[in-house]
mmCIF file of C-alpha atoms in Angstrom:
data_model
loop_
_atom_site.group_PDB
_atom_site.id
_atom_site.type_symbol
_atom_site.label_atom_id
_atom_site.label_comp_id
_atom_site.label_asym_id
_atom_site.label_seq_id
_atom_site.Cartn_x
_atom_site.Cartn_y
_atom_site.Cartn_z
ATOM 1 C CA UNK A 1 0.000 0.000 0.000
ATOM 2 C CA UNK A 2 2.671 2.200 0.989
ATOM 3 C CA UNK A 3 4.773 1.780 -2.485
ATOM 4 C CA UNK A 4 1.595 1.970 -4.218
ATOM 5 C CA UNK A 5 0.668 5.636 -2.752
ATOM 6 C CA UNK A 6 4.195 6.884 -3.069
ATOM 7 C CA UNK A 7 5.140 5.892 -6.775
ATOM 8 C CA UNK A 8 0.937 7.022 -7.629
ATOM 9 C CA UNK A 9 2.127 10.508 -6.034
ATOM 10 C CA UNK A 10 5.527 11.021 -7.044
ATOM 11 C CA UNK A 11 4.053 10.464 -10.829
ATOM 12 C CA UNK A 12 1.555 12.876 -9.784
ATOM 13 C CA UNK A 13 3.783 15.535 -8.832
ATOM 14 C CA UNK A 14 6.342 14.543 -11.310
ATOM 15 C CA UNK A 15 3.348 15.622 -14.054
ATOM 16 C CA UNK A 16 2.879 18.580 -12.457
ATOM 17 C CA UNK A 17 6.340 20.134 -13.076
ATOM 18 C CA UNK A 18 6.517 18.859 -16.628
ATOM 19 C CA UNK A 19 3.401 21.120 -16.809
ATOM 20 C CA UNK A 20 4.784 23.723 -15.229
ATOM 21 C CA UNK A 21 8.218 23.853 -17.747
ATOM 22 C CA UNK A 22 5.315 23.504 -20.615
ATOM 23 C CA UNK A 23 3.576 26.239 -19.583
ATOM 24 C CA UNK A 24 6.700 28.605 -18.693
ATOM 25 C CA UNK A 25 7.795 28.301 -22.570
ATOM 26 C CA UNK A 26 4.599 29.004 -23.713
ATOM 27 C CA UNK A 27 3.918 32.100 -22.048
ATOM 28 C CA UNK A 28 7.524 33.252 -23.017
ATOM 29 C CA UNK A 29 6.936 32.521 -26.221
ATOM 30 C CA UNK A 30 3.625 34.426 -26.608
ATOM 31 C CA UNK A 31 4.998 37.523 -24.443
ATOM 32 C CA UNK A 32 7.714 37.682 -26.952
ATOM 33 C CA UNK A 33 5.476 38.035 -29.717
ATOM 34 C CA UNK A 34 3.651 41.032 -27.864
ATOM 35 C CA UNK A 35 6.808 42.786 -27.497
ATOM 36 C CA UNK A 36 7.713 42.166 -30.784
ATOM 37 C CA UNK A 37 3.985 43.548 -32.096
ATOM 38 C CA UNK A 38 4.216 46.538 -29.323
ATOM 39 C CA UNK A 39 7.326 47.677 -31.319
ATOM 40 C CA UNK A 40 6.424 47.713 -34.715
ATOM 41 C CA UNK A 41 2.647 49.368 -33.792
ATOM 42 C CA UNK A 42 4.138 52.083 -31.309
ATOM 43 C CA UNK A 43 7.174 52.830 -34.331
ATOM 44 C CA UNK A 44 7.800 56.922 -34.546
ATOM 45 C CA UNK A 45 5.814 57.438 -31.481
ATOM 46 C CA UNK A 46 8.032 57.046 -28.495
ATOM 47 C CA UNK A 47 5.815 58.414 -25.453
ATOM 48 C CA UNK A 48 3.534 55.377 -26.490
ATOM 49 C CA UNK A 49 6.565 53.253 -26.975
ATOM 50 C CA UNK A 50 7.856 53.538 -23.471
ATOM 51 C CA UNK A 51 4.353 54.094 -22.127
ATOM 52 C CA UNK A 52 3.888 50.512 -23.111
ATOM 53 C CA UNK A 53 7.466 49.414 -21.987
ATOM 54 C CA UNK A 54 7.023 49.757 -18.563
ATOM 55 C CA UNK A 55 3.655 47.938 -18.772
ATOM 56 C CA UNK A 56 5.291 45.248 -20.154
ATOM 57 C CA UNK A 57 8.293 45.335 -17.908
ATOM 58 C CA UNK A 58 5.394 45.564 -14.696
ATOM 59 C CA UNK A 59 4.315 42.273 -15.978
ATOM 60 C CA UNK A 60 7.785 40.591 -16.139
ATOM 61 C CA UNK A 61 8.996 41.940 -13.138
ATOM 62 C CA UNK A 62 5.607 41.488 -11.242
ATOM 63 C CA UNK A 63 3.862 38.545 -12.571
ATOM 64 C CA UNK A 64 6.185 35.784 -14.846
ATOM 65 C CA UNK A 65 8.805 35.882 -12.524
ATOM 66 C CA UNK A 66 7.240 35.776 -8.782
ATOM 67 C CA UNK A 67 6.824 32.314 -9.041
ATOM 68 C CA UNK A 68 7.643 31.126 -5.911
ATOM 69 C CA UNK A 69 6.037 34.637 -4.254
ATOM 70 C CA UNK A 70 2.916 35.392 -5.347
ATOM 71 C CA UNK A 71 0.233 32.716 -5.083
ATOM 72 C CA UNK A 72 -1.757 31.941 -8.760
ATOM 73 C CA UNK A 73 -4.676 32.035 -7.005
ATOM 74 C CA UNK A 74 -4.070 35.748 -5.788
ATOM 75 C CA UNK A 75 -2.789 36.421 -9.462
ATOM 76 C CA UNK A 76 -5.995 34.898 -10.872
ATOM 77 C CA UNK A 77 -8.574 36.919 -8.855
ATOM 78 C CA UNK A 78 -6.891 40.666 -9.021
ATOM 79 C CA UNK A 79 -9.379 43.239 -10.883
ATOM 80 C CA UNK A 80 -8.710 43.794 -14.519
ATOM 81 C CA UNK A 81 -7.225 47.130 -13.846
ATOM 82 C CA UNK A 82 -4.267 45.984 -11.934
ATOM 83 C CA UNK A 83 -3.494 43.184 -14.628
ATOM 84 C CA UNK A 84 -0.885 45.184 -17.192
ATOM 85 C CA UNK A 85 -1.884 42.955 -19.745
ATOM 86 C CA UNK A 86 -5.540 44.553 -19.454
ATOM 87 C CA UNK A 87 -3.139 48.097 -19.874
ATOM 88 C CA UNK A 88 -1.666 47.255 -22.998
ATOM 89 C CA UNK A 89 -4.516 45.837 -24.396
ATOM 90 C CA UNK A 90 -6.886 48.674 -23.974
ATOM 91 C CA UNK A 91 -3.771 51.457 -25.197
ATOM 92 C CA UNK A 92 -2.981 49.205 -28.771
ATOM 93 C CA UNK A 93 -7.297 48.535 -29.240
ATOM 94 C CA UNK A 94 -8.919 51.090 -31.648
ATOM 95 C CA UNK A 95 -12.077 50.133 -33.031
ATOM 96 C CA UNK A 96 -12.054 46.559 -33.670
ATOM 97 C CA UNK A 97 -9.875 43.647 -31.934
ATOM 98 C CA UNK A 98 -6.327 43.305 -33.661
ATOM 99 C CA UNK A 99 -3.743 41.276 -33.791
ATOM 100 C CA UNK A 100 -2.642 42.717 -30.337
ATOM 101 C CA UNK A 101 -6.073 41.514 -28.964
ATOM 102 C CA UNK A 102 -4.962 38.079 -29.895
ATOM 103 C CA UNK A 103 -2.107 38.236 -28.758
ATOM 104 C CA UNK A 104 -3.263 39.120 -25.384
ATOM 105 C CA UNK A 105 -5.584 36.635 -24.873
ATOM 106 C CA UNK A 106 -3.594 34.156 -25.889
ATOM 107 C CA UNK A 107 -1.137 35.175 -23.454
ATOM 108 C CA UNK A 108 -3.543 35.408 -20.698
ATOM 109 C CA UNK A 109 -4.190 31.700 -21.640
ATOM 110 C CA UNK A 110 -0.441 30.773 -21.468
ATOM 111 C CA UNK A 111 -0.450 32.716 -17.921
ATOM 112 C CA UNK A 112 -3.471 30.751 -16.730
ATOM 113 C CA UNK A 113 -1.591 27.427 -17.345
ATOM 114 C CA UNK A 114 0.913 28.401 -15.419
ATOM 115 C CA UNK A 115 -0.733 29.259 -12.615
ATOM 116 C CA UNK A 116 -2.903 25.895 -12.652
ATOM 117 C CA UNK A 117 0.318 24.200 -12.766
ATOM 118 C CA UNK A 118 1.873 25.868 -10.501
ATOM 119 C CA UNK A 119 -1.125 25.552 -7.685
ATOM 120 C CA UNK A 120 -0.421 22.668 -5.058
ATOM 121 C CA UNK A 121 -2.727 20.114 -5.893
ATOM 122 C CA UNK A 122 -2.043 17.800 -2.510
ATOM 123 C CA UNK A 123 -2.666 18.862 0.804
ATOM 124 C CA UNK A 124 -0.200 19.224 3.523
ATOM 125 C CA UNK A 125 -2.318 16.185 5.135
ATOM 126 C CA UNK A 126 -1.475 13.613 1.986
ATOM 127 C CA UNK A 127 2.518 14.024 3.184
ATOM 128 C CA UNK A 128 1.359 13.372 6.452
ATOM 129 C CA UNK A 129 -0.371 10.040 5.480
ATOM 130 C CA UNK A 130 2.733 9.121 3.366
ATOM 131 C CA UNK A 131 4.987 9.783 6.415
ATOM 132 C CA UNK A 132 2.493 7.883 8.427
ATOM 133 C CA UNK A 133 2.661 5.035 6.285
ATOM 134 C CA UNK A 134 6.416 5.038 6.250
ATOM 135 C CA UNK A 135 6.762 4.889 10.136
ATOM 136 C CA UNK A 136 4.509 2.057 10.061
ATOM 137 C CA UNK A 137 6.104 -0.056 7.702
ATOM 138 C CA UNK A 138 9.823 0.969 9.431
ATOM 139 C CA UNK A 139 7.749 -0.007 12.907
ATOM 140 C CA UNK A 140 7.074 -3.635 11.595
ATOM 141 C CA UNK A 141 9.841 -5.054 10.167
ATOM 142 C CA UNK A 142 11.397 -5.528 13.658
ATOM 143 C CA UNK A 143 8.413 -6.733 15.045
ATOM 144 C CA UNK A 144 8.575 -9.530 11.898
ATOM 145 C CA UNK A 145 11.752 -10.502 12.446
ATOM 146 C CA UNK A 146 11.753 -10.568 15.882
ATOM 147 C CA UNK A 147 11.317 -13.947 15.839
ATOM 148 C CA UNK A 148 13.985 -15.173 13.759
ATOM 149 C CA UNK A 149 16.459 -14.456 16.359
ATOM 150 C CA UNK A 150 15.879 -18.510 17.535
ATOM 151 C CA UNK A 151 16.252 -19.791 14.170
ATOM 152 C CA UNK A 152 19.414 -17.749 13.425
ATOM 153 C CA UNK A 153 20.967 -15.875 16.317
ATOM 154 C CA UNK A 154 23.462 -13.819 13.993
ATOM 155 C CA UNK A 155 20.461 -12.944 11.481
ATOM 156 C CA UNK A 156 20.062 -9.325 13.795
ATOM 157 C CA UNK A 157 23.182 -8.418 12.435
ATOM 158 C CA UNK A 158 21.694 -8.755 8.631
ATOM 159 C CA UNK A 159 18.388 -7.264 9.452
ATOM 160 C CA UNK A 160 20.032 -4.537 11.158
ATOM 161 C CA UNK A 161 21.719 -3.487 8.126
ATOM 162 C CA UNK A 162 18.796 -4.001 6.191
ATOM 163 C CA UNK A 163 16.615 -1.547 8.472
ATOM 164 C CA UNK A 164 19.193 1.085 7.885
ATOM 165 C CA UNK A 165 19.103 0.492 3.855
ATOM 166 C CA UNK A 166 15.116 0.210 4.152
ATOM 167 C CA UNK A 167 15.004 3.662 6.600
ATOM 168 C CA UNK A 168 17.261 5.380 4.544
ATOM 169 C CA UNK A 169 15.435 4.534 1.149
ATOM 170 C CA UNK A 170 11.878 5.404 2.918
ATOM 171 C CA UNK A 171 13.264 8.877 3.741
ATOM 172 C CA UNK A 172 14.310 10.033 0.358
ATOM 173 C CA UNK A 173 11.565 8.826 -1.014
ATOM 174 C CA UNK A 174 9.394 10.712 0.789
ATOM 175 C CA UNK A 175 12.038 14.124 0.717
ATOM 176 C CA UNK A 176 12.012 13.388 -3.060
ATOM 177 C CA UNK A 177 8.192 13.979 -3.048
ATOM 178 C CA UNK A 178 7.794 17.170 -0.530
ATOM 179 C CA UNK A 179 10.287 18.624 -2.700
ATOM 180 C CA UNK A 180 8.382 18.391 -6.019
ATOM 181 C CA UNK A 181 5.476 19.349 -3.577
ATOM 182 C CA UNK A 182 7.218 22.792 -2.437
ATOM 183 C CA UNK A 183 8.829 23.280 -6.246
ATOM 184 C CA UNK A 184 7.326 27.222 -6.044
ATOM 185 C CA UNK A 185 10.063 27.925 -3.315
ATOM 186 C CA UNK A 186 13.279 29.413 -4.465
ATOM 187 C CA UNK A 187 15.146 26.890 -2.416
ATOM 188 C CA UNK A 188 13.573 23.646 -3.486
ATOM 189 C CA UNK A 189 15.274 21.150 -5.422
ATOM 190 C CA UNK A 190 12.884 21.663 -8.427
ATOM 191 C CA UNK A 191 12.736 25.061 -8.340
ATOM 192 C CA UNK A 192 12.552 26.722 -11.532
ATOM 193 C CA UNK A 193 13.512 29.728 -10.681
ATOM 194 C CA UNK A 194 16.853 29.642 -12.162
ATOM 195 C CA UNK A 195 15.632 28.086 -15.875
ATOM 196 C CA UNK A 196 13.152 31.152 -15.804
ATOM 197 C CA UNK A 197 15.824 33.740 -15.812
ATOM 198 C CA UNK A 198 17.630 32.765 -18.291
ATOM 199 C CA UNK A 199 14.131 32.628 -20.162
ATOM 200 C CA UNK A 200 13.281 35.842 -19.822
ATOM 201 C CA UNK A 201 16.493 37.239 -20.155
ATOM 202 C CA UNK A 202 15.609 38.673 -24.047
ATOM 203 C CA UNK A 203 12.761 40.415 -22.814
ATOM 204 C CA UNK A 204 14.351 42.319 -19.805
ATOM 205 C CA UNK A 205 16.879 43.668 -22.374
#
C-alpha cells in the first residue's frame, strides 16, 4: 500500500512540473510576440513606446517571474485594472480587436496554465499520510523478524543493516516527493527559478 501511494504521487507531482516547464515556454513565447507587435505598432511614437514598456516590464517583473512569491490564485482573482496585460490591451485597441487583442488573450491563456500548474494540488495532510505510512512499515519489520532471532541468532546483524538500507530509502523517497510538492520555493530542489531567468532574459533587455 505504501509503495503503491508513493510511486501514484511522485508520478503525480512529477506531471505537475513537466506542466509547469510547458507552460513557462509558452507564455515566453507568446509575451515575446507582444513585445515584438508593441514595437512595430508604437514605431515613430516614443511616449507610447515607453508608455507601453514599462507595462510590459510591470508584468515581467511582477507577474512571470514571482513564481515562488505570489500565489496563482491571488494572481488569478486581481481586478482587470491591476493586470498590465488589461493596460496594454486597452492602449494598442482602436475600433475593432487586432492582432494585439490576440495576442493578449492568448497570453492570458499561457499565464493561466501556469498558474494551474503551478497551484499545489495535494494537501499538507497527503505528506502526512505518506509519512504515516512510512513509520509504520519501518515499525514492523522488527516486530517480523523478531522472531527469527531462535532460528538464526546472527540474522540481527543482517536485518540490522537491512533496516538502515530500508530507513534510509523510505526517507528520500518521501524528501524526493515534498520537494516536487514545495517546487514554487526558491530553495527547493525543483525550483525553476533559475531556468526562468535565463528565459526571460531577451525580454528584460
Amino acid at each position: 500500500l505504501f509503495g503503491m501511494l508513493v510511486g501514484q504521487t511522485y508520478y503525480f507531482m512529477y506531471q505537475q512540473q513537466e506542466l509547469v516547464f510547458y507552460a513557462l515556454f509558452a507564455e515566453v513565447t507568446e509575451a515575446k510576440s507582444l513585445l515584438e507587435q508593441i514595437s512595430l505598432m508604437t514605431y515613430g511614437r516614443p511616449k507610447v513606446y515607453n508608455s507601453l514598456l514599462s507595462r510590459m516590464n510591470d508584468y515581467v517583473q511582477n507577474d512571470l517571474k514571482l513564481l515562488s512569491v505570489k500565489d496563482p490564485i491571488a494572481l488569478t482573482a486581481r481586478l482587470p485594472k491591476d493586470d498590465p496585460l488589461e493596460s496594454i490591451l486597452y492602449a494598442t485597441s482602436v475600433g475593432l480587436p487586432g492582432v494585439v487583442y490576440d495576442t493578449v488573450k492568448s497570453l492570458r491563456q499561457a499565464r493561466a496554465s501556469r498558474c494551474g500548474a503551478l497551484q499545489r494540488k495535494l494537501p499538507a495532510l497527503h505528506i502526512y499520510c505518506l509519512r504515516l505510512l512510512g513509520v509504520i512499515v519501518m515499525a514492523a519489520f522488527p516486530i517480523c523478524g523478531s522472531g527469527s532471532q531462535a532460528i538464526a541468532p546472527n540474522v540481527l546483524v543482517l536485518q540490522s543493516y537491512l533496516f538502515g538500507v530500508l530507513a534510509f530509502a523510505l526517507t528520500l523517497v518521501l524528501n524526493v516527493v515534498e520537494e516536487l510538492r514545495n517546487s514554487r520555493t526558491k530553495m527547493g530542489a525543483y525550483n525553476v527559478d533559475g531556468i526562468l531567468e535565463v528565459m526571460v532574459g531577451g525580454l528584460e533587455q
